mmCIF file of C-alpha atoms and ligand atoms in Angstrom:
data_model
loop_
_atom_site.group_PDB
_atom_site.id
_atom_site.type_symbol
_atom_site.label_atom_id
_atom_site.label_comp_id
_atom_site.label_asym_id
_atom_site.label_seq_id
_atom_site.Cartn_x
_atom_site.Cartn_y
_atom_site.Cartn_z
ATOM 1 C CA MET A 1 10.198 -10.441 -16.586
ATOM 2 C CA THR A 2 10.881 -9.646 -12.811
ATOM 3 C CA ALA A 3 12.315 -12.534 -11.111
ATOM 4 C CA ALA A 4 10.757 -12.692 -7.815
ATOM 5 C CA THR A 5 7.674 -11.191 -6.210
ATOM 6 C CA LEU A 6 7.384 -8.236 -3.784
ATOM 7 C CA ILE A 7 4.376 -8.990 -1.544
ATOM 8 C CA THR A 8 2.937 -6.318 0.525
ATOM 9 C CA VAL A 9 0.236 -6.956 3.223
ATOM 10 C CA ALA A 10 -2.430 -4.216 3.821
ATOM 11 C CA PRO A 11 -3.490 -5.650 7.368
ATOM 12 C CA THR A 12 -5.978 -3.351 8.736
ATOM 13 C CA GLY A 13 -7.138 -0.197 6.559
ATOM 14 C CA ALA A 14 -9.502 2.746 7.635
ATOM 15 C CA GLU A 15 -12.902 1.089 6.394
ATOM 16 C CA VAL A 16 -13.479 -2.450 7.939
ATOM 17 C CA GLU A 17 -14.958 -2.325 11.202
ATOM 18 C CA LYS A 18 -13.763 -4.536 14.182
ATOM 19 C CA ALA A 19 -17.235 -5.143 15.397
ATOM 20 C CA ALA A 20 -17.832 -6.728 12.105
ATOM 21 C CA VAL A 21 -14.630 -8.374 11.304
ATOM 22 C CA PRO A 22 -13.279 -9.904 14.729
ATOM 23 C CA ALA A 23 -9.986 -11.047 13.284
ATOM 24 C CA LEU A 24 -9.131 -7.604 11.924
ATOM 25 C CA PRO A 25 -5.977 -6.213 13.857
ATOM 26 C CA VAL A 26 -6.702 -3.162 15.671
ATOM 27 C CA THR A 27 -4.445 -2.827 18.609
ATOM 28 C CA LEU A 28 -0.488 -2.328 18.552
ATOM 29 C CA ASP A 29 -0.120 -6.028 19.915
ATOM 30 C CA GLU A 30 -2.767 -7.770 17.146
ATOM 31 C CA LEU A 31 -0.542 -5.535 14.931
ATOM 32 C CA VAL A 32 2.683 -6.521 15.370
ATOM 33 C CA ALA A 33 1.936 -9.987 15.942
ATOM 34 C CA THR A 34 0.116 -10.031 12.418
ATOM 35 C CA ALA A 35 3.138 -8.423 10.751
ATOM 36 C CA LYS A 36 5.443 -11.392 12.167
ATOM 37 C CA GLU A 37 3.000 -14.133 10.967
ATOM 38 C CA CYS A 38 2.680 -12.244 7.178
ATOM 39 C CA GLU A 39 6.482 -11.591 7.473
ATOM 40 C CA SER A 40 7.173 -15.620 8.242
ATOM 41 C CA VAL A 41 4.967 -16.441 4.807
ATOM 42 C CA GLY A 42 6.128 -14.246 2.670
ATOM 43 C CA ALA A 43 5.478 -10.290 2.847
ATOM 44 C CA SER A 44 8.128 -7.861 2.626
ATOM 45 C CA VAL A 45 6.454 -4.581 2.984
ATOM 46 C CA VAL A 46 3.625 -3.684 5.659
ATOM 47 C CA HIS A 47 1.322 -1.016 4.657
ATOM 48 C CA VAL A 48 0.055 0.383 7.957
ATOM 49 C CA HIS A 49 -2.983 2.165 9.260
ATOM 50 C CA ILE A 50 -3.984 2.550 12.861
ATOM 51 C CA ARG A 51 -6.490 2.496 15.069
ATOM 52 C CA ASP A 52 -7.631 4.350 18.272
ATOM 53 C CA ASP A 53 -8.870 2.482 21.438
ATOM 54 C CA GLU A 54 -12.108 2.216 20.090
ATOM 55 C CA ALA A 55 -10.636 0.937 16.968
ATOM 56 C CA ARG A 56 -11.629 3.645 14.772
ATOM 57 C CA PRO A 57 -9.266 4.948 12.064
ATOM 58 C CA THR A 58 -6.572 7.366 13.608
ATOM 59 C CA LEU A 59 -3.501 9.629 12.352
ATOM 60 C CA ASP A 60 -2.468 10.449 16.011
ATOM 61 C CA LEU A 61 1.085 11.067 15.729
ATOM 62 C CA GLY A 62 2.272 9.633 19.085
ATOM 63 C CA ARG A 63 0.810 6.012 18.028
ATOM 64 C CA LEU A 64 2.268 6.360 14.581
ATOM 65 C CA ARG A 65 5.730 6.683 15.995
ATOM 66 C CA ASP A 66 4.892 3.676 18.542
ATOM 67 C CA THR A 67 3.849 1.570 15.628
ATOM 68 C CA VAL A 68 6.957 2.208 13.539
ATOM 69 C CA ALA A 69 8.959 1.300 16.245
ATOM 70 C CA ALA A 70 7.316 -1.491 17.055
ATOM 71 C CA LEU A 71 7.478 -3.146 13.688
ATOM 72 C CA ARG A 72 11.138 -2.209 13.324
ATOM 73 C CA GLU A 73 11.746 -4.040 16.624
ATOM 74 C CA SER A 74 9.734 -7.042 15.910
ATOM 75 C CA THR A 75 10.119 -7.390 12.066
ATOM 76 C CA ASP A 76 12.486 -6.761 9.366
ATOM 77 C CA LEU A 77 9.433 -5.820 6.849
ATOM 78 C CA ILE A 78 9.397 -2.455 5.444
ATOM 79 C CA VAL A 79 7.039 -0.083 7.145
ATOM 80 C CA GLN A 80 5.001 2.032 4.761
ATOM 81 C CA LEU A 81 2.380 4.183 6.782
ATOM 82 C CA SER A 82 -0.191 5.098 4.868
ATOM 83 C CA SER A 83 -0.863 8.930 4.376
ATOM 84 C CA GLY A 84 -4.308 8.190 2.713
ATOM 85 C CA GLY A 85 -5.797 8.011 6.292
ATOM 86 C CA ALA A 86 -9.499 7.857 5.774
ATOM 87 C CA VAL A 87 -11.689 9.980 3.839
ATOM 88 C CA THR A 88 -12.400 12.356 6.733
ATOM 89 C CA ASP A 89 -8.641 12.959 7.750
ATOM 90 C CA PRO A 90 -7.664 16.359 7.178
ATOM 91 C CA GLU A 91 -4.598 17.130 4.483
ATOM 92 C CA ALA A 92 -2.639 18.513 7.292
ATOM 93 C CA ASN A 93 -3.128 15.367 9.315
ATOM 94 C CA ARG A 94 -1.884 13.263 6.445
ATOM 95 C CA LEU A 95 1.163 15.269 5.691
ATOM 96 C CA ALA A 96 2.345 15.049 9.424
ATOM 97 C CA VAL A 97 2.058 10.951 9.279
ATOM 98 C CA LEU A 98 5.715 11.777 7.662
ATOM 99 C CA ASP A 99 6.774 12.835 10.797
ATOM 100 C CA ALA A 100 6.734 9.567 12.170
ATOM 101 C CA ALA A 101 9.796 8.749 9.999
ATOM 102 C CA PRO A 102 8.622 5.465 8.341
ATOM 103 C CA GLU A 103 10.702 3.723 5.586
ATOM 104 C CA MET A 104 7.897 4.226 3.236
ATOM 105 C CA ALA A 105 4.657 6.260 2.917
ATOM 106 C CA SER A 106 1.681 5.853 0.421
ATOM 107 C CA CYS A 107 0.975 8.964 -1.935
ATOM 108 C CA THR A 108 -2.235 8.863 -3.915
ATOM 109 C CA MET A 109 -2.386 10.115 -7.601
ATOM 110 C CA GLY A 110 -5.610 11.825 -7.592
ATOM 111 C CA THR A 111 -9.253 12.768 -6.330
ATOM 112 C CA VAL A 112 -11.329 9.121 -6.799
ATOM 113 C CA ASN A 113 -15.022 8.714 -5.595
ATOM 114 C CA PHE A 114 -14.957 5.683 -2.881
ATOM 115 C CA GLY A 115 -18.290 4.132 -2.405
ATOM 116 C CA ASP A 116 -20.542 6.863 -0.877
ATOM 117 C CA ASP A 117 -17.352 9.063 0.101
ATOM 118 C CA VAL A 118 -14.810 10.928 -1.991
ATOM 119 C CA PHE A 119 -10.988 10.310 -1.155
ATOM 120 C CA MET A 120 -9.781 13.758 -1.970
ATOM 121 C CA ASN A 121 -6.204 14.052 -3.165
ATOM 122 C CA ARG A 122 -5.699 17.483 -5.139
ATOM 123 C CA TRP A 123 -2.783 18.322 -7.366
ATOM 124 C CA GLU A 124 -1.282 20.747 -4.872
ATOM 125 C CA PHE A 125 -1.510 18.181 -2.261
ATOM 126 C CA ILE A 126 -0.161 15.712 -4.174
ATOM 127 C CA VAL A 127 3.086 17.698 -5.125
ATOM 128 C CA ASP A 128 3.337 18.989 -1.299
ATOM 129 C CA LEU A 129 3.305 15.276 -0.440
ATOM 130 C CA HIS A 130 5.863 13.905 -2.992
ATOM 131 C CA THR A 131 8.284 17.091 -2.337
ATOM 132 C CA ARG A 132 7.959 16.499 1.531
ATOM 133 C CA MET A 133 8.817 12.729 0.854
ATOM 134 C CA GLN A 134 11.763 13.782 -1.178
ATOM 135 C CA GLU A 135 13.403 15.946 1.620
ATOM 136 C CA ARG A 136 12.722 13.402 4.715
ATOM 137 C CA THR A 137 14.087 10.462 2.468
ATOM 138 C CA VAL A 138 10.819 8.627 2.765
ATOM 139 C CA VAL A 139 10.371 6.277 -0.350
ATOM 140 C CA PRO A 140 6.549 7.020 -2.075
ATOM 141 C CA GLU A 141 4.075 3.794 -3.040
ATOM 142 C CA TYR A 142 2.224 5.909 -5.677
ATOM 143 C CA GLU A 143 -1.399 4.637 -5.202
ATOM 144 C CA ILE A 144 -3.301 4.383 -8.407
ATOM 145 C CA PHE A 145 -7.076 4.242 -8.007
ATOM 146 C CA ASP A 146 -7.834 5.045 -12.116
ATOM 147 C CA LEU A 147 -6.023 4.948 -15.102
ATOM 148 C CA GLY A 148 -5.560 8.708 -15.714
ATOM 149 C CA GLN A 149 -3.625 8.862 -12.282
ATOM 150 C CA LEU A 150 -0.669 7.145 -14.163
ATOM 151 C CA THR A 151 -0.279 10.239 -16.512
ATOM 152 C CA THR A 152 -0.744 12.478 -13.307
ATOM 153 C CA LEU A 153 2.254 10.743 -11.884
ATOM 154 C CA GLU A 154 4.294 11.028 -14.997
ATOM 155 C CA ARG A 155 3.185 14.853 -14.789
ATOM 156 C CA LEU A 156 4.635 14.579 -11.015
ATOM 157 C CA LEU A 157 7.740 13.364 -12.111
ATOM 158 C CA ASN A 158 8.416 15.464 -14.907
ATOM 159 C CA SER A 159 7.811 18.579 -13.093
ATOM 160 C CA HIS A 160 8.947 17.688 -9.495
ATOM 161 C CA GLY A 161 11.649 14.577 -10.085
ATOM 162 C CA LEU A 162 11.935 11.072 -8.815
ATOM 163 C CA PRO A 163 11.487 10.133 -5.524
ATOM 164 C CA HIS A 164 13.896 9.348 -2.995
ATOM 165 C CA GLY A 165 15.599 6.256 -3.965
ATOM 166 C CA ARG A 166 15.305 6.951 -7.358
ATOM 167 C CA HIS A 167 12.768 3.846 -8.055
ATOM 168 C CA VAL A 168 9.354 4.239 -9.103
ATOM 169 C CA HIS A 169 6.990 1.800 -7.540
ATOM 170 C CA VAL A 170 3.043 2.223 -8.257
ATOM 171 C CA ASP A 171 0.367 0.141 -6.408
ATOM 172 C CA LEU A 172 -2.914 -0.641 -8.560
ATOM 173 C CA VAL A 173 -5.590 -0.207 -5.957
ATOM 174 C CA MET A 174 -8.384 -2.184 -8.034
ATOM 175 C CA GLY A 175 -12.089 -2.543 -8.029
ATOM 176 C CA VAL A 176 -12.827 0.642 -5.373
ATOM 177 C CA PRO A 177 -16.345 1.306 -6.024
ATOM 178 C CA GLY A 178 -15.808 4.533 -8.066
ATOM 179 C CA GLY A 179 -12.223 3.575 -9.383
ATOM 180 C CA MET A 180 -11.004 1.227 -11.973
ATOM 181 C CA PRO A 181 -12.601 -2.261 -12.102
ATOM 182 C CA GLY A 182 -10.573 -5.248 -10.616
ATOM 183 C CA THR A 183 -10.228 -6.880 -14.054
ATOM 184 C CA PRO A 184 -7.401 -8.374 -15.993
ATOM 185 C CA ALA A 185 -8.017 -5.894 -19.103
ATOM 186 C CA ALA A 186 -7.900 -2.872 -16.610
ATOM 187 C CA LEU A 187 -4.536 -4.025 -15.209
ATOM 188 C CA VAL A 188 -3.184 -4.661 -18.784
ATOM 189 C CA ALA A 189 -4.214 -1.297 -19.388
ATOM 190 C CA CYS A 190 -2.107 0.116 -16.747
ATOM 191 C CA ALA A 191 0.591 -2.240 -17.561
ATOM 192 C CA ALA A 192 0.756 -0.483 -21.309
ATOM 193 C CA ALA A 193 0.291 2.812 -19.634
ATOM 194 C CA LEU A 194 3.599 2.369 -17.527
ATOM 195 C CA ARG A 195 5.416 2.187 -20.231
ATOM 196 C CA ASP A 196 5.269 5.891 -20.392
ATOM 197 C CA LEU A 197 6.883 5.877 -16.659
ATOM 198 C CA PRO A 198 10.687 6.085 -16.073
ATOM 199 C CA GLU A 199 12.565 2.953 -17.159
ATOM 200 C CA GLY A 200 12.427 0.292 -14.096
ATOM 201 C CA THR A 201 9.432 1.290 -12.709
ATOM 202 C CA THR A 202 7.503 -1.561 -10.921
ATOM 203 C CA PHE A 203 4.053 -2.156 -9.945
ATOM 204 C CA SER A 204 2.388 -4.073 -7.402
ATOM 205 C CA ALA A 205 -1.593 -4.769 -7.861
ATOM 206 C CA THR A 206 -4.301 -5.470 -5.031
ATOM 207 C CA GLY A 207 -8.026 -6.184 -5.760
ATOM 208 C CA ILE A 208 -10.915 -5.198 -3.559
ATOM 209 C CA GLY A 209 -13.379 -7.714 -2.372
ATOM 210 C CA ARG A 210 -14.103 -10.382 -4.974
ATOM 211 C CA SER A 211 -11.587 -9.203 -7.437
ATOM 212 C CA THR A 212 -8.485 -10.197 -5.455
ATOM 213 C CA LEU A 213 -8.206 -13.348 -7.255
ATOM 214 C CA PRO A 214 -8.213 -12.028 -11.004
ATOM 215 C CA VAL A 215 -6.184 -9.311 -10.102
ATOM 216 C CA MET A 216 -3.777 -11.357 -8.252
ATOM 217 C CA LEU A 217 -3.185 -13.563 -11.090
ATOM 218 C CA ALA A 218 -3.253 -11.365 -13.717
ATOM 219 C CA SER A 219 -0.225 -9.189 -12.091
ATOM 220 C CA LEU A 220 1.625 -12.197 -11.837
ATOM 221 C CA ALA A 221 1.191 -12.855 -15.504
ATOM 222 C CA ALA A 222 1.963 -9.344 -16.334
ATOM 223 C CA GLY A 223 5.420 -9.183 -14.210
ATOM 224 C CA GLY A 224 3.540 -7.115 -11.504
ATOM 225 C CA HIS A 225 3.852 -7.394 -7.613
ATOM 226 C CA LEU A 226 1.166 -8.035 -5.362
ATOM 227 C CA ARG A 227 -0.618 -6.655 -2.353
ATOM 228 C CA VAL A 228 -2.821 -8.614 -0.201
ATOM 229 C CA GLY A 229 -4.725 -8.054 3.283
ATOM 230 C CA MET A 230 -7.561 -7.391 4.913
ATOM 231 C CA GLU A 231 -7.572 -3.983 4.120
ATOM 232 C CA ASP A 232 -8.820 -4.973 0.741
ATOM 233 C CA THR A 233 -10.697 -8.391 1.154
ATOM 234 C CA VAL A 234 -12.117 -9.818 3.937
ATOM 235 C CA THR A 235 -14.041 -12.800 2.512
ATOM 236 C CA TYR A 236 -11.539 -15.812 1.496
ATOM 237 C CA ALA A 237 -13.967 -17.672 -0.654
ATOM 238 C CA LYS A 238 -17.766 -17.303 -0.927
ATOM 239 C CA GLY A 239 -19.149 -18.209 2.414
ATOM 240 C CA GLN A 240 -15.579 -17.899 3.850
ATOM 241 C CA PRO A 241 -14.474 -15.116 6.032
ATOM 242 C CA VAL A 242 -10.893 -14.278 6.231
ATOM 243 C CA GLU A 243 -9.221 -15.681 9.169
ATOM 244 C CA SER A 244 -5.872 -14.139 9.283
ATOM 245 C CA ASN A 245 -4.008 -11.682 7.011
ATOM 246 C CA ALA A 246 -1.292 -14.625 7.217
ATOM 247 C CA GLN A 247 -4.030 -16.688 5.451
ATOM 248 C CA LEU A 248 -3.948 -13.975 2.561
ATOM 249 C CA VAL A 249 -0.148 -13.765 2.390
ATOM 250 C CA ALA A 250 0.180 -17.315 2.290
ATOM 251 C CA ARG A 251 -1.989 -17.936 -0.701
ATOM 252 C CA ALA A 252 -0.238 -15.162 -2.471
ATOM 253 C CA ALA A 253 3.090 -16.702 -1.796
ATOM 254 C CA ALA A 254 1.742 -19.739 -2.839
ATOM 255 C CA PHE A 255 0.562 -18.467 -6.238
ATOM 256 C CA ALA A 256 3.982 -16.518 -6.789
ATOM 257 C CA ARG A 257 6.066 -19.763 -6.424
ATOM 258 C CA LEU A 258 3.375 -21.518 -8.584
ATOM 259 C CA ALA A 259 4.693 -19.082 -11.175
ATOM 260 C CA GLN A 260 7.803 -19.462 -10.491
ATOM 261 C CA ARG A 261 8.546 -15.832 -9.008
ATOM 262 C CA PRO A 262 8.639 -16.717 -5.297
ATOM 263 C CA PRO A 263 8.408 -14.015 -2.698
ATOM 264 C CA LEU A 264 11.194 -11.517 -2.072
ATOM 265 C CA THR A 265 12.620 -11.359 1.422
ATOM 266 C CA PRO A 266 12.422 -7.681 3.186
ATOM 267 C CA GLY A 267 16.190 -7.099 2.031
ATOM 268 C CA GLU A 268 15.670 -8.113 -1.303
ATOM 269 C CA ALA A 269 12.724 -5.887 -1.612
ATOM 270 C CA ARG A 270 14.569 -2.806 -0.067
ATOM 271 C CA ALA A 271 16.865 -3.378 -2.598
ATOM 272 C CA LEU A 272 14.529 -3.465 -5.551
ATOM 273 C CA LEU A 273 12.492 -0.296 -4.030
ATOM 274 C CA GLY A 274 15.480 1.915 -3.190
ATOM 275 C CA VAL A 275 14.812 1.683 0.391
ATOM 276 C CA PRO A 276 18.098 2.064 2.324
ATOM 277 C CA SER A 277 18.683 -1.229 3.904
ATOM 278 C CA ARG A 278 18.896 -1.408 8.126
ATOM 279 C CA ALA A 279 22.409 -2.186 8.564
HETATM 280 N N1 KMH B 1 -8.401 4.629 3.278
HETATM 281 C C1 KMH B 1 -8.657 5.265 2.085
HETATM 282 C C2 KMH B 1 -9.399 6.620 2.129
HETATM 283 C C3 KMH B 1 -3.752 4.837 1.504
HETATM 284 O O1 KMH B 1 -3.603 3.926 2.364
HETATM 285 O O2 KMH B 1 -2.883 5.750 1.014
HETATM 286 C C4 KMH B 1 -7.308 5.237 1.198
HETATM 287 C C5 KMH B 1 -6.487 4.573 1.423
HETATM 288 C C6 KMH B 1 -5.057 4.651 0.673
HETATM 289 O O3 KMH B 1 -6.151 3.568 1.979
HETATM 290 ZN ZN1 ZN B 2 -4.184 2.153 2.812
#
């Protein structure tokens, strides 16, 4: 059983609308303020999507570079840029995210229906993203939306080698309409399939919407880590909107402590994930 818990915060995402959820951080100042609060209550990784001046999702490279710089200056969090972007983002723009030189980036292991949309991740694109991350020494987090995507990850590692840092970390994104359900049974099935991946592979899990709590508790019980944030959950409890990302991180940290697996510091998280220390 893993001793301590990696808590990733995904504060913004590409889907939630600022007009519908005013507490969503969309400006750089809001994002940095959120990141600092989340670090202070137990987060060690920030999974970043950015927005433009109209709060629409963007992969603008200048903004991404400014975002990486600002988060590095104001926090010790591991900065993980989303290469998934929004379902409308072209592959070239998603690959170009690496030009902003994050410490980590997400790398999704297959195409999945995504509500009424399709989140496209062709095999050739996956290989391209994975190999570019190896070349640029960006540590991937492999995003898994369905059980079979773990087999795709196994195929990728067998054919194209381990990621930079040589540690494999996956994030189970559960409960997306079109992907696997956000249930303890599905998480246990993934945990069993993870045994076919390299020794030492770690996983975190997040449940979209109302699956957030069952997925969090199941992940802690199964030795997994946690991702929370307003990218995935905007309702704290029935009829109660999320007030802030820090509220979600604080709840995750409290559950982790109750499970006697307290939150990792960012430095400890770097050691776990194979991300070079800042010093
Ligand atoms: N916004 C989704 C289409 C990622 O960040 O890598 C993709 C996503 C996954 O959120
Ligand atoms: Zn994301």
